[in-house]
Structures are given as C-alpha cells and as structure tokens.
XYZ file of C-alpha atoms in Angstrom:
327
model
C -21.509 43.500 -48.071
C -19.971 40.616 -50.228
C -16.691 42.862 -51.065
C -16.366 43.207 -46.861
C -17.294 39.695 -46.017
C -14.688 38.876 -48.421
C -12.106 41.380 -47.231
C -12.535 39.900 -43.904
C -12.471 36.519 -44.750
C -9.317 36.682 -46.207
C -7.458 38.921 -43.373
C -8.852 36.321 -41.026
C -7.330 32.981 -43.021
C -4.188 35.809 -43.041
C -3.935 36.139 -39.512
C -4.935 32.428 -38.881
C -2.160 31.540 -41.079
C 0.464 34.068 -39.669
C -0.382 32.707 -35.952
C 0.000 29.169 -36.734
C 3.177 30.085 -38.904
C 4.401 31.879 -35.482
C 3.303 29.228 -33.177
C 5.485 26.569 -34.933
C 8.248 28.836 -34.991
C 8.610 29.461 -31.896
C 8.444 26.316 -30.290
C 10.459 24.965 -32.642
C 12.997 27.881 -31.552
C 12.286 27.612 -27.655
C 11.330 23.775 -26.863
C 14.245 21.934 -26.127
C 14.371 17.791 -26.866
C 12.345 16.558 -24.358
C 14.062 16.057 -20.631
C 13.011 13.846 -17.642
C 12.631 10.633 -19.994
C 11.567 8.341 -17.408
C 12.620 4.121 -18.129
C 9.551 3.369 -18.486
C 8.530 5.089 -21.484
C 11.492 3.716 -23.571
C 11.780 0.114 -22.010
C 9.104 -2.543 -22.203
C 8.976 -5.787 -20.479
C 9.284 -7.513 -24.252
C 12.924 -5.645 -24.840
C 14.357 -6.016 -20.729
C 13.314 -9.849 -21.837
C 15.149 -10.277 -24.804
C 18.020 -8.109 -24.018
C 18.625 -10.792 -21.157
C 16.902 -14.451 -22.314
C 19.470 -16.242 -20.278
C 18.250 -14.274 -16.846
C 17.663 -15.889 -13.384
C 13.778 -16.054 -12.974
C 14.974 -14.327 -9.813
C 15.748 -10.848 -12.290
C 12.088 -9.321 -13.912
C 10.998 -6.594 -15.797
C 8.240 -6.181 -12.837
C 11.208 -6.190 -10.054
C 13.304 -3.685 -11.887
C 10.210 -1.165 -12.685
C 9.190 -1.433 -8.602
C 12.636 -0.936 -7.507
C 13.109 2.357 -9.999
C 9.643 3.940 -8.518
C 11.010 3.008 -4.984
C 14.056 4.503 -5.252
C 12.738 7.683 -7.716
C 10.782 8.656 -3.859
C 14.108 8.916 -2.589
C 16.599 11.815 -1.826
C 19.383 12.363 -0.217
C 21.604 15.493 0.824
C 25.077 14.432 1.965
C 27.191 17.042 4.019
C 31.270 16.008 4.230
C 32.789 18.111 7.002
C 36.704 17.366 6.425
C 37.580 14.345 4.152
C 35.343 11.528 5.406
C 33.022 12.720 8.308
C 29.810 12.217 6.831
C 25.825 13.383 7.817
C 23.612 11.890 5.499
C 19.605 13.079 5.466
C 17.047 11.551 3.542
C 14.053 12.719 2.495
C 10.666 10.947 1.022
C 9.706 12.492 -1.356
C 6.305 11.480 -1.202
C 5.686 12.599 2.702
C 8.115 15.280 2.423
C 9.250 14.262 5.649
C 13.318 14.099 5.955
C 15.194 12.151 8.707
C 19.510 12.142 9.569
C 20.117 8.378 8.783
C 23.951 9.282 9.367
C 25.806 11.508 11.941
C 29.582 10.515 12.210
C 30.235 10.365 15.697
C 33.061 13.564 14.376
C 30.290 15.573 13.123
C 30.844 18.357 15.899
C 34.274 18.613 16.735
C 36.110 21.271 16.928
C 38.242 20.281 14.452
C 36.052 19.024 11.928
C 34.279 22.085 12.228
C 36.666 24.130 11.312
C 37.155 21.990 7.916
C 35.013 23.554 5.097
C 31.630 21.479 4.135
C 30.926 20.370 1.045
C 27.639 19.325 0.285
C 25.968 17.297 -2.649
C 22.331 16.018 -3.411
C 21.153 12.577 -4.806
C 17.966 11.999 -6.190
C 17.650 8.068 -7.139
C 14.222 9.437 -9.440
C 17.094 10.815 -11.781
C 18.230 6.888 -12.587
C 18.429 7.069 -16.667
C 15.665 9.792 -16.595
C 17.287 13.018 -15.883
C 18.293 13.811 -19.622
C 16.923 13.307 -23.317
C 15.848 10.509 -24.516
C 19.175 9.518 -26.553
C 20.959 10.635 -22.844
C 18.988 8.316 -20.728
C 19.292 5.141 -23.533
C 22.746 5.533 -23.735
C 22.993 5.768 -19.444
C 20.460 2.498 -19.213
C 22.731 0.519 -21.648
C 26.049 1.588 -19.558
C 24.243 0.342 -16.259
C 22.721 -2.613 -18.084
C 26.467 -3.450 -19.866
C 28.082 -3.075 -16.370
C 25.112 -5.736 -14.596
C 24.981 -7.927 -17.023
C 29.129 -8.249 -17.156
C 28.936 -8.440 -13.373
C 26.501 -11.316 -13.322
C 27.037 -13.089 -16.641
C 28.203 -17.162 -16.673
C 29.682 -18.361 -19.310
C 28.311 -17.426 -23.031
C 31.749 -15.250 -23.880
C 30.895 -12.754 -27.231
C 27.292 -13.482 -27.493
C 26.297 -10.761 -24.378
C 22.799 -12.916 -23.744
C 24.640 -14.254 -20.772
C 23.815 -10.968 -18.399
C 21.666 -11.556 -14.838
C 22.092 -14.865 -14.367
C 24.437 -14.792 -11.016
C 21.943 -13.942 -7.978
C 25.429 -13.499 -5.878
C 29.363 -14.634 -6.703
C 29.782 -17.831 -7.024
C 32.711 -18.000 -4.453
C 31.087 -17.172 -0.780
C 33.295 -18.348 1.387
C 34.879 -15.427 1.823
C 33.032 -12.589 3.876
C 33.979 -9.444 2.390
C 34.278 -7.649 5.756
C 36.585 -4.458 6.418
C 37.096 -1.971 9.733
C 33.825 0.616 9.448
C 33.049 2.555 12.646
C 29.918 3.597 11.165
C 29.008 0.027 9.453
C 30.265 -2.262 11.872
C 29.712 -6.169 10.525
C 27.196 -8.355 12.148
C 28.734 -11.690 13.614
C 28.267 -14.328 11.408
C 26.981 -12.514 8.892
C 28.712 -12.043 5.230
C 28.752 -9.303 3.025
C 30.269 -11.079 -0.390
C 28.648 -9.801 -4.048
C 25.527 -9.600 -4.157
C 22.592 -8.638 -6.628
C 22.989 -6.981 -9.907
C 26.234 -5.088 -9.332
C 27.383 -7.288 -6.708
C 27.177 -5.159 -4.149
C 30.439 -6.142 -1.378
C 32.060 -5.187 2.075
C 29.409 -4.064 5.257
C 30.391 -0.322 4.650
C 28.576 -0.708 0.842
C 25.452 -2.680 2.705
C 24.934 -0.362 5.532
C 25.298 2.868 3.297
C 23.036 1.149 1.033
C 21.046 0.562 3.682
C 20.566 4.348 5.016
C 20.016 5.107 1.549
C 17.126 2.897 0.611
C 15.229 2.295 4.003
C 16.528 4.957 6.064
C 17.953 2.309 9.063
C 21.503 0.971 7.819
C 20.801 -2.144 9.915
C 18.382 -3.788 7.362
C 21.094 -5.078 4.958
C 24.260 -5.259 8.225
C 21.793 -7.880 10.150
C 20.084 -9.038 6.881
C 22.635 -9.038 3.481
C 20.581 -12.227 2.200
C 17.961 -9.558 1.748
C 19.517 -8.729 -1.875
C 19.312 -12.631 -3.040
C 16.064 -13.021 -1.705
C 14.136 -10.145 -2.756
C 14.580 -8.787 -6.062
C 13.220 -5.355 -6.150
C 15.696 -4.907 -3.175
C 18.567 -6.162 -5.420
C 17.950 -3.786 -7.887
C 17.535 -1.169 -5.768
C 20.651 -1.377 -3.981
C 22.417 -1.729 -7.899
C 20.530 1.539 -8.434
C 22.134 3.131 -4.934
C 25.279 2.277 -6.345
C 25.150 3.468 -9.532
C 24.080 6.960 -8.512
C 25.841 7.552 -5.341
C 29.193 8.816 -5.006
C 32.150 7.711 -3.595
C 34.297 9.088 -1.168
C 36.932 10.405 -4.068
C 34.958 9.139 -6.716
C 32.310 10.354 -8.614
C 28.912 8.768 -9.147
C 28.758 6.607 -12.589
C 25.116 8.294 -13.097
C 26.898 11.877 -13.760
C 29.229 10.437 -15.772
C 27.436 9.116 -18.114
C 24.471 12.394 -17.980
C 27.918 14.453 -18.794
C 27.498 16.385 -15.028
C 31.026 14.779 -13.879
C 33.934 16.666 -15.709
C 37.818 16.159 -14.698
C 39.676 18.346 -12.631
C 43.723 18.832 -13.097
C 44.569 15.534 -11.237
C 41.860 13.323 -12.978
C 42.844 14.903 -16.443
C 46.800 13.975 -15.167
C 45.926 10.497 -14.841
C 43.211 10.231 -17.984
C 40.185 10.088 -16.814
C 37.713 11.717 -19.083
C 33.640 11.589 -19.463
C 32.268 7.799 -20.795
C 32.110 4.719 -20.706
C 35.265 3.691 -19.426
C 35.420 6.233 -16.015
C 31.820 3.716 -14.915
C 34.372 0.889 -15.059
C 37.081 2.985 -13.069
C 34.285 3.539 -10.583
C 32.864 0.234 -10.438
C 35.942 -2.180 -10.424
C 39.009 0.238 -11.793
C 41.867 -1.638 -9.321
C 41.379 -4.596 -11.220
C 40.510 -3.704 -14.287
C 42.064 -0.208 -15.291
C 45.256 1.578 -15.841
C 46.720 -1.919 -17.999
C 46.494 -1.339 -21.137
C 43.586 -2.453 -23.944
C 44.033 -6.386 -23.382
C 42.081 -6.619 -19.999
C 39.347 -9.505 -20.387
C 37.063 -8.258 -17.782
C 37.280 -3.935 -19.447
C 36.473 -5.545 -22.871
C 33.942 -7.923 -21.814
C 32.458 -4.626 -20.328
C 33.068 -2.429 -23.244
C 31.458 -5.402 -25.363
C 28.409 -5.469 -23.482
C 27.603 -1.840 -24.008
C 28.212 -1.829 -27.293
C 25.792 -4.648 -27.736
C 23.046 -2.860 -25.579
C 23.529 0.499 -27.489
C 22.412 -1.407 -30.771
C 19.336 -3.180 -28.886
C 18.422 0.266 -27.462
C 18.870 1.905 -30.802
C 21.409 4.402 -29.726
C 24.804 5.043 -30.722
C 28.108 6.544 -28.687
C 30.736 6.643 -31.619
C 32.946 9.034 -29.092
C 32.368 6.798 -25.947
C 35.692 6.959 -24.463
C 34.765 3.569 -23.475
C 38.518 2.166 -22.170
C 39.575 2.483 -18.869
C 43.049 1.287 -20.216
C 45.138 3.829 -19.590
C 43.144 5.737 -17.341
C 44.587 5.436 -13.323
C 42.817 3.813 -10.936
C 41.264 5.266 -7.914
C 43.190 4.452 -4.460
C-alpha cells in the first residue's frame, strides 16, 4: 500500500505539474496584451492635475471622466449617398433605442440614389480605449497635446500652460458659414469654443446630433460649451473621433485604423502624430516646412505628455511639414 500511495502521489504532483506547465503556456501563447483599456484605469485625477496645474477651474478631472462615460453610451452609423448627402442615426447604447438625427433633404433623389453608399460607424466609448494600453496612452497624450496647444496662454516651452482658454480670446467675429442642414441662429456666434475650440454652426449642430441627438442644442445655445464643462469636453471628444467629410477621424489615426490611399501617400500623409494636426488645423499649419510655431508647439506638447504618461513614440511621424493640407 505505501509503494502505491507513493506511485500515485508522484503521478499526481506529475500531472499537477504538467497542467500548470500547459496552462501557462498557453495563455502565454493565445492571450493577447490586454485591449479595451478604458481612461480611467490609466489616468487619475492626481496625474490630469499635474499634467495641467495652470488649468481654468472651469477644466476637471470629474468633468472630463462624466463627459467620456456620456459619450462611451453613444453610437453613431453615418450613411453618405454621393459626396456629401448625409443620414446620420444614433443609437444609445444603454436603451438600445436608435433615432435618424440627420436626413439631408437629398437623401431620396433619384440621383443620389443612384450614387453608391458608403457607410461608417462611430462609437465615442472607443475614445483612447479601443487598443492596448501603450495604444490608448500614446492616443490620450495626442488629444491632450492637441487641447492643451489649442487652449494654452502664454508659458512658451514649459507645456504647463494647456486648458486655460474656456473660448478664443478674439470673439468678435462669429464664425458663421452657408449650411443648409446647420443653418446659424440670429444673433448667435459660433467662434472657438471648449477644449478643441470647436468653430463654424455646421461643427455645433453636427456636434449637436452627435451628443444629444437634436442639433439645435448647441445652434440656439453655443454658450453651452463655456458654461458647462462636461459638455465642452464632450463636444472635443465628438471631434476627435468623428470624421470629416474627406478627412479621416484623428482617433483612427492615432489607433493605426486610418492608412493612406494613392492620393494621401502623393501628398505625404502617413499614420501619427502629424496627420491629427492636418485634421485639426492643417490650412494653417501644414504643408510649410519644419519652422511653423503653432506644428511645433503641437509636436512639443506631445512629446511632453508621452513622458508624463510614460510612453514613448520614437517613429511618431509627428510633422505635418511637408504633408498637404486638406481643401
């Protein structure tokens, strides 16, 4: 009985010790790094603080974090018949329920009709969370370089200056341009506002489908984005993921989704850093050469959020300098 307990006890710390040895195999083999990162799990209200001291109280770690779980209930399916007639339907991803916020009055003419469709879908929960870990640090910093740049006053090389601006500091001008599906409200103007500065009445009323599903909450009320701040990030966050007309959105370039076709290749533009400045201001600021204040102060900013996130992007392709600008 002792020689067969002991034969079994040994085949049994075998077999133990085989299925643990397989176990850690195979996941080491199978599990990929870990995808879906959400913000929150890499970004605490102590780091958003110090990575801006110099904020507006108006900008907080408690806005930010409301506006990502707003927007992260959010999707969208856009449907393009021909170049620019648009139907936009959201969904809430909570109820499930979906609604058309957008029907171009074009939507079912003959000739747009005929026109192929081409369809693509935006979900605002994917905002720096879609990817790895290193992925989604690396998108945060890019969104947080191209904010802070956009609303930064005054404290040139030290990047502490970020969030400060609540809107531009010229608004006398009112930012308003022909839209026959975002028509400007009298009296109202739609100068930079928020994070990214969001401008023009076809930005606020898209915006507007996007985030509360009625595109006449910002048109009648644009002061909504300097008065509330989890609205002001959210609309930076609607901008950041949604594409443009010929653009793409800066979220899939910097998740590595976006690649160039023949004509973006012909005029430069490649994956990084430099294609979210192309998106985001690339009239003024690309396509000159490497001596452009506003691209370096850009460029500097990420770089300086990268090290505070404890990331790195040595192959960042982060000029837009000889990249051409979108039309």
């Amino acid at each position: 009985m002792k020689v067969f307990r002991s034969i079994y006890k040994a085949t049994f710390l075998l077999l133990s010790f085989l299925f643990l040895l397989s176990f850690k195999c195979s996941d080491a083999h199978t599990s990929p790094a870990a995808v879906n990162v959400p913000v929150r799990n890499f970004l605490s209200e102590k780091q958003f603080n110090d990575l801006f001291p110099m904020r507006d109280k108006f900008y907080t770690y408690a806005a930010f974090m409301k506006a990502i779980n707003n927007m992260g209930a959010i999707k969208i399916k856009v449907t393009k018949r021909a170049v620019s007639v648009y139907q936009i339907i959201r969904t809430d991803k909570k109820t499930g329920k979906s609604a058309i916020v957008r029907q171009d009055e074009d939507w079912n003419e003959e000739w747009a009709k005929k026109k192929p469709d081409s369809i693509y879908f935006i979900d605002y929960g994917n905002f720096c969370s879609e990817k790895d870990l290193q992925t989604n640090k690396k998108e945060l910093a890019a969104f947080f370089a191209n904010i802070a740049h956009e609303t930064r006053h005054g404290e040139n090389g030290k990047y502490n200056d970020g969030l400060m601006y609540i809107h531009e500091s010229n608004t006398s001008l009112p930012y308003i341009a022909e839209n026959d599906n975002y028509p400007p409200v009298a009296g109202k103007k739609y100068y930079g506002r928020g994070p990214l500065q969001l401008s023009y009445n076809g930005n606020y009323g898209y915006a507007s489908d996007c985030i509360f599903g009625d595109k006449k909450v910002l048109l009648n009320n644009p002061d909504l984005l300097e008065t509330d701040p989890v609205a002001a990030f959210e609309a930076a966050i609607y901008f950041w993921m949604t594409p443009q007309t010929y653009k793409p959105s800066a979220h899939d370039v910097m998740i590595g989704k976006w690649q160039p076709k023949a004509d973006d290749k012909a005029k430069n533009r490649k994956p990084g850093f430099g294609m979210t400045i192309n998106i985001i201001n690339g009239a003024v600021e690309c396509g000159q050469g490497e001596s452009v204040f506003s691209m370096n102060d850009r460029i500097g900013f990420y770089q300086y959020f990268l090290k505070k996130l404890g990331v790195s992007d040595p192959n960042c392709a982060c000029s837009c300098g000889n990249m051409a600008p979108y039309k």
